[in-house]
């Protein structure tokens, strides 16, 4: 019986042995990747080059933690990429577990660490996972799907019992994290893993020249104990690596960790739309050389190039971002704060978007009139918001809630399939006749679909108002004319 279905009988078990990390030579990955990409162009001409290419592409020089045979067996051994005349291509859908790690000096038991007088960031992977993503690269559908797993998700972790899923990396590294993720998701397979620490994120963003991101509100926070200082103003900004970390690490909002997950999704969409392009592949050796000490993965070079190559060709409309659905725990029930998964909704997401399980009926058979719809306004026109509510009601959608405004001004309305219910979102789009459907979890948590209202509705609404006013004026004029004729006839 899966532990995700039988929570309460589990007892806390002894903690597993701490993983031993080995550091990577600073000259290896970039040199090998550059050689591999260079040889790709001549492999068809030279048999020697082809043989060398096969050897170099099969290596895993970015793997910084040696896995035991038992740990390695957690990940798929099936082929996932194959070379062709240009670049390696994916041969099947693959699931990659991505872990973002933040390690402070206070997290380590190594007493040889220099005491800096504060909790400094350490270039290590031996810490709690701040970010957990299961990324599905699907060449059949030509889609890239990202499932965010909140770090406080309560699930079964082997050797620890029911606990927060981010404990898994600290006590058992990537293999235990993959096991815990698969357990949470009812048995979904994990093909490979990638771990990156926060220093790597900062360097990667700087190497790519920064990202344009809308900061949804003023973010001010100071923590002298970590030398963490966050100072971002609301609005559209071009953020460098340090500022991106501030954007990601800010937690002073009402949604806590879930707010961070939503900002992660905003950042990932910006990264994929702005930084991933065909030119990224040629820059890959340089990018890897910059962040090589901050990344740990069991991907081979061939697989890494195939994944990047695939991602650069995905249409932005085919990037889908989901989150493990659930609710915050009640302080009366648990001492710690947890995110409690909603397994019914989660199974529906996995069936529809990860081709796993049989619960897709939840989306296919839901009456669109029962959809929980939230409106987040970016137009600052409450008459237009009221008009949209009336429009939805007229179209048969009655379960409508006006939520907090969406602070980023939008030209085009975004119809957000919060749990991946694209059919429900598209039914709203057809009824309204405007907006674009996106699969994200950035909307109102307690909705099935969130409408983030843009200027396109304001223009349509104002046009409707003008037509209604014209019709009213015409009706009044006709009434007055009729009255005048009646009076004339009476006289």
CSV table of N, CA, C and O in Angstrom, one decimal, residues 290-387:
chain,number,residue,atom,x,y,z
A,290,UNK,N,30.7,28.5,-16.2
A,290,UNK,CA,30.5,29.5,-15.2
A,290,UNK,C,29.8,28.9,-14.0
A,290,UNK,O,30.2,29.3,-12.8
A,291,UNK,N,28.9,28.0,-14.1
A,291,UNK,CA,28.1,27.5,-13.0
A,291,UNK,C,28.5,26.1,-12.6
A,291,UNK,O,27.8,25.5,-11.7
A,292,UNK,N,29.5,25.5,-13.2
A,292,UNK,CA,29.8,24.1,-13.0
A,292,UNK,C,29.9,23.7,-11.5
A,292,UNK,O,29.5,22.6,-11.1
A,293,UNK,N,30.5,24.5,-10.7
A,293,UNK,CA,30.7,24.1,-9.3
A,293,UNK,C,29.4,24.2,-8.5
A,293,UNK,O,29.3,23.8,-7.3
A,294,UNK,N,28.4,24.8,-9.1
A,294,UNK,CA,27.1,25.1,-8.4
A,294,UNK,C,26.0,24.1,-8.9
A,294,UNK,O,24.9,24.3,-8.5
A,295,UNK,N,26.3,23.2,-9.7
A,295,UNK,CA,25.3,22.3,-10.3
A,295,UNK,C,25.8,20.8,-10.1
A,295,UNK,O,26.9,20.5,-10.2
A,296,UNK,N,24.8,20.0,-9.8
A,296,UNK,CA,25.1,18.6,-9.6
A,296,UNK,C,23.9,17.8,-10.4
A,296,UNK,O,22.8,18.0,-10.1
A,297,UNK,N,24.3,17.0,-11.3
A,297,UNK,CA,23.3,16.2,-12.1
A,297,UNK,C,23.8,14.9,-12.6
A,297,UNK,O,25.0,14.8,-12.9
A,298,UNK,N,23.0,13.9,-12.8
A,298,UNK,CA,23.3,12.7,-13.4
A,298,UNK,C,23.0,12.6,-14.9
A,298,UNK,O,23.0,11.6,-15.5
A,299,UNK,N,22.7,13.8,-15.4
A,299,UNK,CA,22.5,13.9,-16.9
A,299,UNK,C,23.8,13.7,-17.6
A,299,UNK,O,24.8,14.3,-17.2
A,300,UNK,N,23.8,13.0,-18.7
A,300,UNK,CA,25.0,12.9,-19.5
A,300,UNK,C,25.1,14.2,-20.4
A,300,UNK,O,24.1,14.9,-20.5
A,301,UNK,N,26.2,14.4,-21.0
A,301,UNK,CA,26.3,15.6,-21.9
A,301,UNK,C,25.3,15.5,-23.1
A,301,UNK,O,24.7,16.5,-23.5
A,302,UNK,N,25.1,14.3,-23.6
A,302,UNK,CA,24.2,14.1,-24.7
A,302,UNK,C,22.8,14.4,-24.3
A,302,UNK,O,22.0,15.1,-25.0
A,303,UNK,N,22.4,14.0,-23.1
A,303,UNK,CA,21.1,14.2,-22.6
A,303,UNK,C,20.9,15.7,-22.3
A,303,UNK,O,19.8,16.3,-22.5
A,304,UNK,N,21.9,16.4,-21.7
A,304,UNK,CA,21.8,17.8,-21.4
A,304,UNK,C,21.6,18.6,-22.6
A,304,UNK,O,20.7,19.5,-22.7
A,305,UNK,N,22.4,18.3,-23.7
A,305,UNK,CA,22.2,19.1,-24.9
A,305,UNK,C,20.9,18.8,-25.6
A,305,UNK,O,20.2,19.7,-26.1
A,306,UNK,N,20.4,17.6,-25.5
A,306,UNK,CA,19.1,17.2,-26.0
A,306,UNK,C,18.0,18.0,-25.3
A,306,UNK,O,17.0,18.5,-26.0
A,307,UNK,N,18.0,18.1,-24.0
A,307,UNK,CA,17.0,18.8,-23.2
A,307,UNK,C,17.0,20.3,-23.6
A,307,UNK,O,16.0,20.9,-23.8
A,308,UNK,N,18.2,20.9,-23.6
A,308,UNK,CA,18.3,22.3,-23.9
A,308,UNK,C,17.8,22.6,-25.4
A,308,UNK,O,17.1,23.5,-25.6
A,309,UNK,N,18.2,21.7,-26.3
A,309,UNK,CA,17.8,21.8,-27.7
A,309,UNK,C,16.3,21.7,-27.8
A,309,UNK,O,15.6,22.5,-28.5
A,310,UNK,N,15.7,20.8,-27.1
A,310,UNK,CA,14.2,20.7,-27.1
A,310,UNK,C,13.5,21.9,-26.5
A,310,UNK,O,12.6,22.5,-27.1
A,311,UNK,N,14.0,22.4,-25.3
A,311,UNK,CA,13.4,23.6,-24.7
A,311,UNK,C,13.5,24.8,-25.5
A,311,UNK,O,12.5,25.6,-25.5
A,312,UNK,N,14.5,25.0,-26.3
A,312,UNK,CA,14.7,26.2,-27.1
A,312,UNK,C,13.7,26.2,-28.2
A,312,UNK,O,13.4,27.3,-28.8
A,313,UNK,N,13.1,25.1,-28.6
A,313,UNK,CA,12.2,25.0,-29.7
A,313,UNK,C,10.7,24.9,-29.3
A,313,UNK,O,9.8,24.8,-30.1
A,314,UNK,N,10.4,25.0,-28.0
A,314,UNK,CA,9.1,24.9,-27.5
A,314,UNK,C,8.4,26.2,-27.6
A,314,UNK,O,8.9,27.3,-27.2
A,315,UNK,N,7.2,26.2,-28.2
A,315,UNK,CA,6.4,27.4,-28.3
A,315,UNK,C,6.0,27.9,-26.9
A,315,UNK,O,5.6,27.1,-26.1
A,316,UNK,N,6.2,29.2,-26.6
A,316,UNK,CA,5.8,29.7,-25.3
A,316,UNK,C,4.4,29.3,-24.8
A,316,UNK,O,4.1,29.1,-23.6
A,317,UNK,N,3.5,29.1,-25.8
A,317,UNK,CA,2.1,28.8,-25.4
A,317,UNK,C,2.0,27.3,-25.0
A,317,UNK,O,1.0,26.9,-24.4
A,318,UNK,N,3.1,26.5,-25.2
A,318,UNK,CA,3.1,25.1,-24.8
A,318,UNK,C,3.9,24.9,-23.6
A,318,UNK,O,4.3,23.8,-23.3
A,319,UNK,N,4.2,26.0,-22.8
A,319,UNK,CA,4.9,25.9,-21.5
A,319,UNK,C,3.8,25.9,-20.4
A,319,UNK,O,3.0,26.9,-20.3
A,320,UNK,N,3.7,24.8,-19.7
A,320,UNK,CA,2.6,24.7,-18.7
A,320,UNK,C,3.2,24.6,-17.3
A,320,UNK,O,4.1,23.8,-17.1
A,321,UNK,N,2.7,25.4,-16.4
A,321,UNK,CA,3.2,25.4,-15.0
A,321,UNK,C,2.1,25.1,-14.0
A,321,UNK,O,1.1,25.8,-14.0
A,322,UNK,N,2.3,24.0,-13.3
A,322,UNK,CA,1.3,23.5,-12.3
A,322,UNK,C,1.9,23.5,-10.9
A,322,UNK,O,3.2,23.7,-10.7
A,323,UNK,N,1.1,23.2,-9.9
A,323,UNK,CA,1.6,23.1,-8.6
A,323,UNK,C,0.8,22.0,-7.9
A,323,UNK,O,-0.4,21.8,-8.2
A,324,UNK,N,1.4,21.3,-7.0
A,324,UNK,CA,0.7,20.3,-6.2
A,324,UNK,C,-0.4,21.0,-5.4
A,324,UNK,O,-0.1,21.9,-4.6
A,325,UNK,N,-1.7,20.7,-5.7
A,325,UNK,CA,-2.8,21.4,-5.1
A,325,UNK,C,-2.9,21.0,-3.6
A,325,UNK,O,-2.5,19.8,-3.3
A,326,UNK,N,-3.5,21.8,-2.8
A,326,UNK,CA,-3.7,21.5,-1.4
A,326,UNK,C,-4.1,22.7,-0.6
A,326,UNK,O,-4.7,23.6,-1.1
A,327,UNK,N,-3.8,22.6,0.7
A,327,UNK,CA,-4.2,23.7,1.6
A,327,UNK,C,-3.2,23.8,2.8
A,327,UNK,O,-2.5,22.8,3.0
A,328,UNK,N,-3.2,24.9,3.4
A,328,UNK,CA,-2.3,25.1,4.6
A,328,UNK,C,-2.9,24.3,5.7
A,328,UNK,O,-4.1,24.2,5.9
A,329,UNK,N,-2.0,23.7,6.5
A,329,UNK,CA,-2.4,23.0,7.7
A,329,UNK,C,-2.9,23.9,8.8
A,329,UNK,O,-2.6,25.1,8.9
A,330,UNK,N,-3.8,23.3,9.7
A,330,UNK,CA,-4.3,24.1,10.8
A,330,UNK,C,-3.3,23.9,12.0
A,330,UNK,O,-2.9,22.8,12.3
A,331,UNK,N,-2.9,25.1,12.6
A,331,UNK,CA,-2.0,25.0,13.7
A,331,UNK,C,-2.5,24.1,14.8
A,331,UNK,O,-1.7,23.6,15.6
A,332,UNK,N,-3.8,23.9,14.9
A,332,UNK,CA,-4.3,23.0,16.0
A,332,UNK,C,-4.0,21.5,15.7
A,332,UNK,O,-4.0,20.7,16.6
A,333,UNK,N,-3.7,21.2,14.4
A,333,UNK,CA,-3.5,19.8,14.0
A,333,UNK,C,-2.1,19.4,14.0
A,333,UNK,O,-1.7,18.2,14.2
A,334,UNK,N,-1.2,20.4,13.7
A,334,UNK,CA,0.3,20.0,13.6
A,334,UNK,C,1.1,21.1,14.3
A,334,UNK,O,0.7,22.3,14.2
A,335,UNK,N,2.2,20.7,14.9
A,335,UNK,CA,3.1,21.7,15.4
A,335,UNK,C,3.8,22.5,14.4
A,335,UNK,O,4.0,23.7,14.5
A,336,UNK,N,4.2,21.8,13.3
A,336,UNK,CA,4.9,22.5,12.2
A,336,UNK,C,3.8,23.0,11.2
A,336,UNK,O,2.7,22.5,11.2
A,337,UNK,N,4.2,23.9,10.3
A,337,UNK,CA,3.3,24.4,9.2
A,337,UNK,C,3.6,23.5,8.0
A,337,UNK,O,4.7,23.4,7.5
A,338,UNK,N,2.5,22.9,7.5
A,338,UNK,CA,2.6,22.1,6.3
A,338,UNK,C,1.7,22.5,5.2
A,338,UNK,O,0.7,23.3,5.4
A,339,UNK,N,2.0,22.1,4.0
A,339,UNK,CA,1.1,22.2,2.8
A,339,UNK,C,0.6,20.8,2.7
A,339,UNK,O,1.3,19.8,2.4
A,340,UNK,N,-0.8,20.6,2.8
A,340,UNK,CA,-1.4,19.3,2.8
A,340,UNK,C,-1.9,19.0,1.4
A,340,UNK,O,-2.9,19.7,0.9
A,341,UNK,N,-1.4,18.1,0.7
A,341,UNK,CA,-1.8,17.8,-0.7
A,341,UNK,C,-3.3,17.4,-0.8
A,341,UNK,O,-3.8,16.7,0.0
A,342,UNK,N,-4.0,17.8,-1.9
A,342,UNK,CA,-5.3,17.4,-2.2
A,342,UNK,C,-5.1,16.3,-3.3
A,342,UNK,O,-4.9,16.6,-4.5
A,343,UNK,N,-5.1,15.0,-2.9
A,343,UNK,CA,-4.7,13.9,-3.8
A,343,UNK,C,-5.7,13.7,-5.0
A,343,UNK,O,-5.3,13.3,-6.0
A,344,UNK,N,-7.0,14.1,-4.8
A,344,UNK,CA,-7.9,13.9,-5.9
A,344,UNK,C,-7.6,14.9,-7.0
A,344,UNK,O,-7.5,14.5,-8.2
A,345,UNK,N,-7.3,16.1,-6.6
A,345,UNK,CA,-6.9,17.1,-7.7
A,345,UNK,C,-5.6,16.8,-8.2
A,345,UNK,O,-5.3,17.0,-9.4
A,346,UNK,N,-4.7,16.4,-7.4
A,346,UNK,CA,-3.3,16.0,-7.9
A,346,UNK,C,-3.4,14.9,-8.9
A,346,UNK,O,-2.7,14.9,-9.9
A,347,UNK,N,-4.2,13.8,-8.6
A,347,UNK,CA,-4.3,12.7,-9.5
A,347,UNK,C,-4.8,13.2,-10.9
A,347,UNK,O,-4.4,12.7,-11.9
A,348,UNK,N,-5.8,14.1,-10.9
A,348,UNK,CA,-6.3,14.7,-12.1
A,348,UNK,C,-5.2,15.4,-12.9
A,348,UNK,O,-5.1,15.2,-14.1
A,349,UNK,N,-4.4,16.1,-12.2
A,349,UNK,CA,-3.3,16.8,-12.9
A,349,UNK,C,-2.3,15.8,-13.5
A,349,UNK,O,-1.9,16.0,-14.7
A,350,UNK,N,-1.9,14.8,-12.8
A,350,UNK,CA,-1.0,13.8,-13.3
A,350,UNK,C,-1.5,13.1,-14.5
A,350,UNK,O,-0.8,12.8,-15.4
A,351,UNK,N,-2.8,12.7,-14.4
A,351,UNK,CA,-3.4,12.0,-15.5
A,351,UNK,C,-3.4,12.8,-16.8
A,351,UNK,O,-3.1,12.3,-17.9
A,352,UNK,N,-3.8,14.1,-16.7
A,352,UNK,CA,-3.9,14.9,-17.8
A,352,UNK,C,-2.6,15.4,-18.4
A,352,UNK,O,-2.3,15.5,-19.6
A,353,UNK,N,-1.7,15.8,-17.5
A,353,UNK,CA,-0.4,16.5,-17.9
A,353,UNK,C,0.8,15.7,-17.8
A,353,UNK,O,1.8,16.0,-18.5
A,354,UNK,N,0.8,14.6,-17.1
A,354,UNK,CA,2.0,13.7,-17.0
A,354,UNK,C,1.7,12.3,-17.5
A,354,UNK,O,2.5,11.4,-17.4
A,355,UNK,N,0.5,12.1,-18.1
A,355,UNK,CA,0.2,10.8,-18.8
A,355,UNK,C,0.3,9.7,-17.8
A,355,UNK,O,0.9,8.6,-18.1
A,356,UNK,N,-0.2,9.9,-16.5
A,356,UNK,CA,0.0,8.9,-15.5
A,356,UNK,C,-1.3,8.8,-14.7
A,356,UNK,O,-1.8,9.8,-14.2
A,357,UNK,N,-1.9,7.6,-14.6
A,357,UNK,CA,-3.1,7.4,-13.9
A,357,UNK,C,-4.3,7.5,-14.8
A,357,UNK,O,-4.2,7.7,-16.0
A,358,UNK,N,-5.5,7.5,-14.1
A,358,UNK,CA,-6.8,7.5,-14.9
A,358,UNK,C,-7.8,8.4,-14.3
A,358,UNK,O,-9.0,8.2,-14.5
A,359,UNK,N,-7.4,9.5,-13.8
A,359,UNK,CA,-8.3,10.4,-13.1
A,359,UNK,C,-8.7,11.6,-14.0
A,359,UNK,O,-9.2,12.6,-13.5
A,360,UNK,N,-8.4,11.6,-15.3
A,360,UNK,CA,-8.7,12.7,-16.2
A,360,UNK,C,-10.1,13.0,-16.3
A,360,UNK,O,-10.5,14.1,-16.7
A,361,UNK,N,-11.0,12.1,-15.9
A,361,UNK,CA,-12.4,12.3,-15.9
A,361,UNK,C,-12.8,13.6,-15.2
A,361,UNK,O,-13.8,14.2,-15.5
A,362,UNK,N,-12.0,14.0,-14.2
A,362,UNK,CA,-12.4,15.1,-13.3
A,362,UNK,C,-12.4,16.4,-14.2
A,362,UNK,O,-13.3,17.3,-14.0
A,363,UNK,N,-11.6,16.5,-15.2
A,363,UNK,CA,-11.6,17.6,-16.1
A,363,UNK,C,-12.6,17.4,-17.2
A,363,UNK,O,-13.3,18.3,-17.6
A,364,UNK,N,-12.7,16.2,-17.7
A,364,UNK,CA,-13.5,16.0,-18.9
A,364,UNK,C,-15.0,16.0,-18.6
A,364,UNK,O,-15.8,16.3,-19.5
A,365,UNK,N,-15.4,15.7,-17.4
A,365,UNK,CA,-16.8,15.6,-17.0
A,365,UNK,C,-17.3,16.7,-16.1
A,365,UNK,O,-18.5,16.6,-15.7
A,366,UNK,N,-16.5,17.7,-15.8
A,366,UNK,CA,-17.0,18.8,-15.0
A,366,UNK,C,-17.9,19.7,-15.8
A,366,UNK,O,-17.5,20.2,-16.9
A,367,UNK,N,-19.0,20.1,-15.3
A,367,UNK,CA,-19.9,21.1,-16.0
A,367,UNK,C,-19.2,22.4,-15.8
A,367,UNK,O,-19.0,22.9,-14.7
A,368,UNK,N,-19.0,23.1,-16.9
A,368,UNK,CA,-18.3,24.4,-16.8
A,368,UNK,C,-19.0,25.4,-16.0
A,368,UNK,O,-18.4,26.3,-15.4
A,369,UNK,N,-20.4,25.2,-15.8
A,369,UNK,CA,-21.1,26.1,-15.0
A,369,UNK,C,-20.8,26.0,-13.5
A,369,UNK,O,-21.1,26.8,-12.7
A,370,UNK,N,-20.1,24.9,-13.1
A,370,UNK,CA,-19.7,24.7,-11.7
A,370,UNK,C,-18.3,25.1,-11.4
A,370,UNK,O,-17.8,25.0,-10.3
A,371,UNK,N,-17.6,25.7,-12.4
A,371,UNK,CA,-16.2,26.1,-12.2
A,371,UNK,C,-16.2,27.2,-11.2
A,371,UNK,O,-17.0,28.1,-11.2
A,372,UNK,N,-15.2,27.1,-10.3
A,372,UNK,CA,-14.9,28.2,-9.4
A,372,UNK,C,-14.0,29.3,-10.1
A,372,UNK,O,-12.9,29.0,-10.4
A,373,UNK,N,-14.6,30.4,-10.4
A,373,UNK,CA,-13.9,31.4,-11.2
A,373,UNK,C,-13.6,32.6,-10.3
A,373,UNK,O,-14.4,33.1,-9.5
A,374,UNK,N,-12.3,33.1,-10.4
A,374,UNK,CA,-11.9,34.2,-9.6
A,374,UNK,C,-11.4,35.3,-10.6
A,374,UNK,O,-10.9,35.0,-11.7
A,375,UNK,N,-11.7,36.6,-10.3
A,375,UNK,CA,-11.3,37.7,-11.2
A,375,UNK,C,-10.2,38.5,-10.4
A,375,UNK,O,-10.4,38.9,-9.3
A,376,UNK,N,-9.1,38.7,-11.1
A,376,UNK,CA,-8.0,39.6,-10.6
A,376,UNK,C,-7.9,40.7,-11.6
A,376,UNK,O,-7.4,40.5,-12.7
A,377,UNK,N,-8.2,41.9,-11.1
A,377,UNK,CA,-8.3,43.0,-12.1
A,377,UNK,C,-7.0,43.8,-12.2
A,377,UNK,O,-6.3,44.0,-11.2
A,378,UNK,N,-6.6,44.1,-13.4
A,378,UNK,CA,-5.4,44.9,-13.6
A,378,UNK,C,-5.7,46.3,-14.2
A,378,UNK,O,-4.8,47.0,-14.5
A,379,UNK,N,-7.0,46.5,-14.4
A,379,UNK,CA,-7.4,47.7,-15.2
A,379,UNK,C,-7.7,48.9,-14.2
A,379,UNK,O,-7.8,50.0,-14.7
A,380,UNK,N,-8.0,48.6,-13.0
A,380,UNK,CA,-8.3,49.7,-12.0
A,380,UNK,C,-9.7,50.3,-12.4
A,380,UNK,O,-9.9,51.5,-12.2
A,381,UNK,N,-10.6,49.5,-13.0
A,381,UNK,CA,-11.9,50.1,-13.4
A,381,UNK,C,-12.9,49.1,-12.8
A,381,UNK,O,-13.2,48.1,-13.4
A,382,UNK,N,-13.5,49.5,-11.6
A,382,UNK,CA,-14.4,48.5,-11.0
A,382,UNK,C,-15.7,48.4,-11.7
A,382,UNK,O,-16.4,47.4,-11.6
A,383,UNK,N,-16.1,49.4,-12.5
A,383,UNK,CA,-17.3,49.2,-13.3
A,383,UNK,C,-17.1,48.1,-14.3
A,383,UNK,O,-18.0,47.3,-14.6
A,384,UNK,N,-15.9,48.1,-14.9
A,384,UNK,CA,-15.6,47.0,-15.9
A,384,UNK,C,-15.6,45.7,-15.2
A,384,UNK,O,-16.0,44.7,-15.8
A,385,UNK,N,-15.1,45.6,-14.0
A,385,UNK,CA,-15.1,44.3,-13.2
A,385,UNK,C,-16.5,43.9,-13.0
A,385,UNK,O,-16.9,42.7,-13.3
A,386,UNK,N,-17.4,44.8,-12.6
A,386,UNK,CA,-18.8,44.4,-12.4
A,386,UNK,C,-19.4,44.0,-13.7
A,386,UNK,O,-20.2,43.0,-13.7
A,387,UNK,N,-19.0,44.6,-14.8
A,387,UNK,CA,-19.5,44.3,-16.1
A,387,UNK,C,-19.1,42.9,-16.5
A,387,UNK,O,-19.9,42.1,-17.1
